[in-house]
Coordinates of C-alpha atoms in Angstrom, one line a residue:
X1 CA 0.0 0.0 0.0
X2 CA 1.2 3.5 -0.8
X3 CA 0.7 6.6 1.4
X4 CA -2.3 7.6 -0.7
X5 CA -4.1 4.2 -0.2
X6 CA -5.5 2.6 2.9
X7 CA -7.4 -0.6 3.6
X8 CA -9.6 -1.4 6.6
X9 CA -12.1 -3.9 7.9
X10 CA -14.4 -4.5 10.7
X11 CA -17.1 -6.5 12.4
X12 CA -20.3 -5.2 13.9
X13 CA -22.8 -7.2 16.1
X14 CA -26.2 -5.9 17.2
X15 CA -28.6 -7.6 19.6
X16 CA -32.2 -6.8 18.7
X17 CA -35.3 -8.6 20.0
X18 CA -33.2 -11.5 21.2
X19 CA -31.5 -12.1 17.8
X20 CA -27.9 -11.2 16.8
X21 CA -27.2 -9.4 13.5
X22 CA -23.6 -9.7 12.2
X23 CA -22.0 -7.3 9.7
X24 CA -18.6 -7.7 8.0
X25 CA -17.1 -4.6 6.5
X26 CA -14.2 -4.2 4.1
X27 CA -13.0 -0.8 2.9
X28 CA -10.4 0.7 0.4
X29 CA -9.6 4.4 0.3
X30 CA -7.5 6.5 -2.0
X31 CA -6.8 10.1 -1.2
X32 CA -4.7 12.4 -3.5
X33 CA -3.6 15.8 -2.2
X34 CA -3.3 17.7 -5.5
X35 CA -2.0 21.3 -5.8
X36 CA -5.3 23.1 -5.4
X37 CA -7.7 20.4 -4.1
X38 CA -7.9 17.0 -2.4
X39 CA -9.8 14.2 -4.1
X40 CA -10.8 11.0 -2.4
X41 CA -12.2 7.7 -3.6
X42 CA -13.7 5.1 -1.2
X43 CA -15.1 1.7 -1.9
X44 CA -16.9 -0.2 0.9
X45 CA -18.3 -3.7 0.8
X46 CA -20.4 -5.0 3.7
X47 CA -22.4 -8.2 4.3
X48 CA -25.1 -8.5 6.9
X49 CA -26.2 -11.9 8.3
X50 CA -28.8 -12.8 10.9
X51 CA -30.7 -16.1 11.6
X52 CA -34.0 -16.5 9.8
X53 CA -33.3 -13.9 7.1
X54 CA -31.4 -14.0 3.9
X55 CA -28.0 -12.2 3.8
X56 CA -27.8 -8.6 2.6
X57 CA -24.9 -7.3 0.6
X58 CA -24.1 -3.6 0.1
X59 CA -21.4 -2.0 -2.2
X60 CA -20.6 1.7 -1.9
X61 CA -18.5 4.0 -4.1
X62 CA -17.9 7.6 -3.0
X63 CA -16.0 10.3 -4.7
X64 CA -15.3 13.5 -2.8
X65 CA -13.3 16.7 -3.4
X66 CA -12.2 19.5 -1.0
X67 CA -10.8 22.8 -2.0
X68 CA -9.8 25.9 0.1
X69 CA -12.1 28.9 -0.2
X70 CA -9.0 31.1 0.3
X71 CA -5.5 30.5 -1.1
X72 CA -4.1 27.3 -2.5
X73 CA -4.3 24.9 0.5
X74 CA -6.6 24.3 3.5
X75 CA -4.9 26.0 6.4
X76 CA -5.8 26.1 10.1
X77 CA -8.7 28.4 10.9
X78 CA -9.8 28.6 7.3
X79 CA -13.0 27.6 5.5
X80 CA -13.1 25.1 2.7
X81 CA -15.6 23.6 0.3
X82 CA -16.5 20.0 -0.1
X83 CA -18.5 18.0 -2.6
X84 CA -19.4 14.2 -2.4
X85 CA -21.1 11.9 -4.8
X86 CA -22.0 8.4 -3.6
X87 CA -23.5 5.3 -5.2
X88 CA -24.9 2.6 -2.9
X89 CA -25.9 -0.7 -4.3
X90 CA -27.9 -3.2 -2.3
X91 CA -28.7 -6.9 -2.9
X92 CA -31.1 -8.6 -0.5
X93 CA -33.7 -11.3 -1.1
X94 CA -32.8 -11.6 -4.7
X95 CA -33.7 -8.0 -5.3
X96 CA -31.3 -5.2 -6.2
X97 CA -31.6 -1.5 -5.4
X98 CA -29.4 1.6 -6.1
X99 CA -29.2 4.9 -4.3
X100 CA -27.4 7.9 -5.6
X101 CA -26.4 10.5 -3.1
X102 CA -24.8 13.9 -3.4
X103 CA -23.8 16.5 -0.9
X104 CA -22.3 20.0 -1.0
X105 CA -20.8 21.4 2.3
X106 CA -18.7 24.2 3.7
X107 CA -16.2 23.1 6.4
X108 CA -13.8 24.9 8.8
X109 CA -10.3 23.6 9.6
X110 CA -9.9 24.2 13.3
X111 CA -6.3 23.1 13.8
X112 CA -3.4 22.0 11.6
X113 CA -3.7 18.3 12.6
X114 CA -7.5 18.5 12.9
X115 CA -7.4 16.8 16.4
X116 CA -9.0 19.1 19.0
X117 CA -7.9 16.9 21.9
X118 CA -4.2 17.9 21.3
X119 CA -5.1 21.5 22.1
X120 CA -6.8 20.6 25.4
X121 CA -3.5 19.8 27.2

């Protein structure tokens, strides 16, 4: 893996009405810090299993971009713009569904490392 790429995985269990639901999650991310903006790709696959119901599979792809509203990079105490486009495919009970999501946001970079807990000490 390069510095631009990351992989992750996880397991989630939920107890509801006396039954456990299990979810396995796999993720791949690619983030490129370009000269004037940052773009990111994320692919997530998850599988949900519980007794008495058929498994459910979801596949997500998200593209996002961030750009400073002042200057050439996102500095501390500066606003930035962000746009995301996400596709969510779902396969359950032999039926498929597709959701397409989009968002536009304005953010604020509080600190250089974006970790507010380091400033509390």
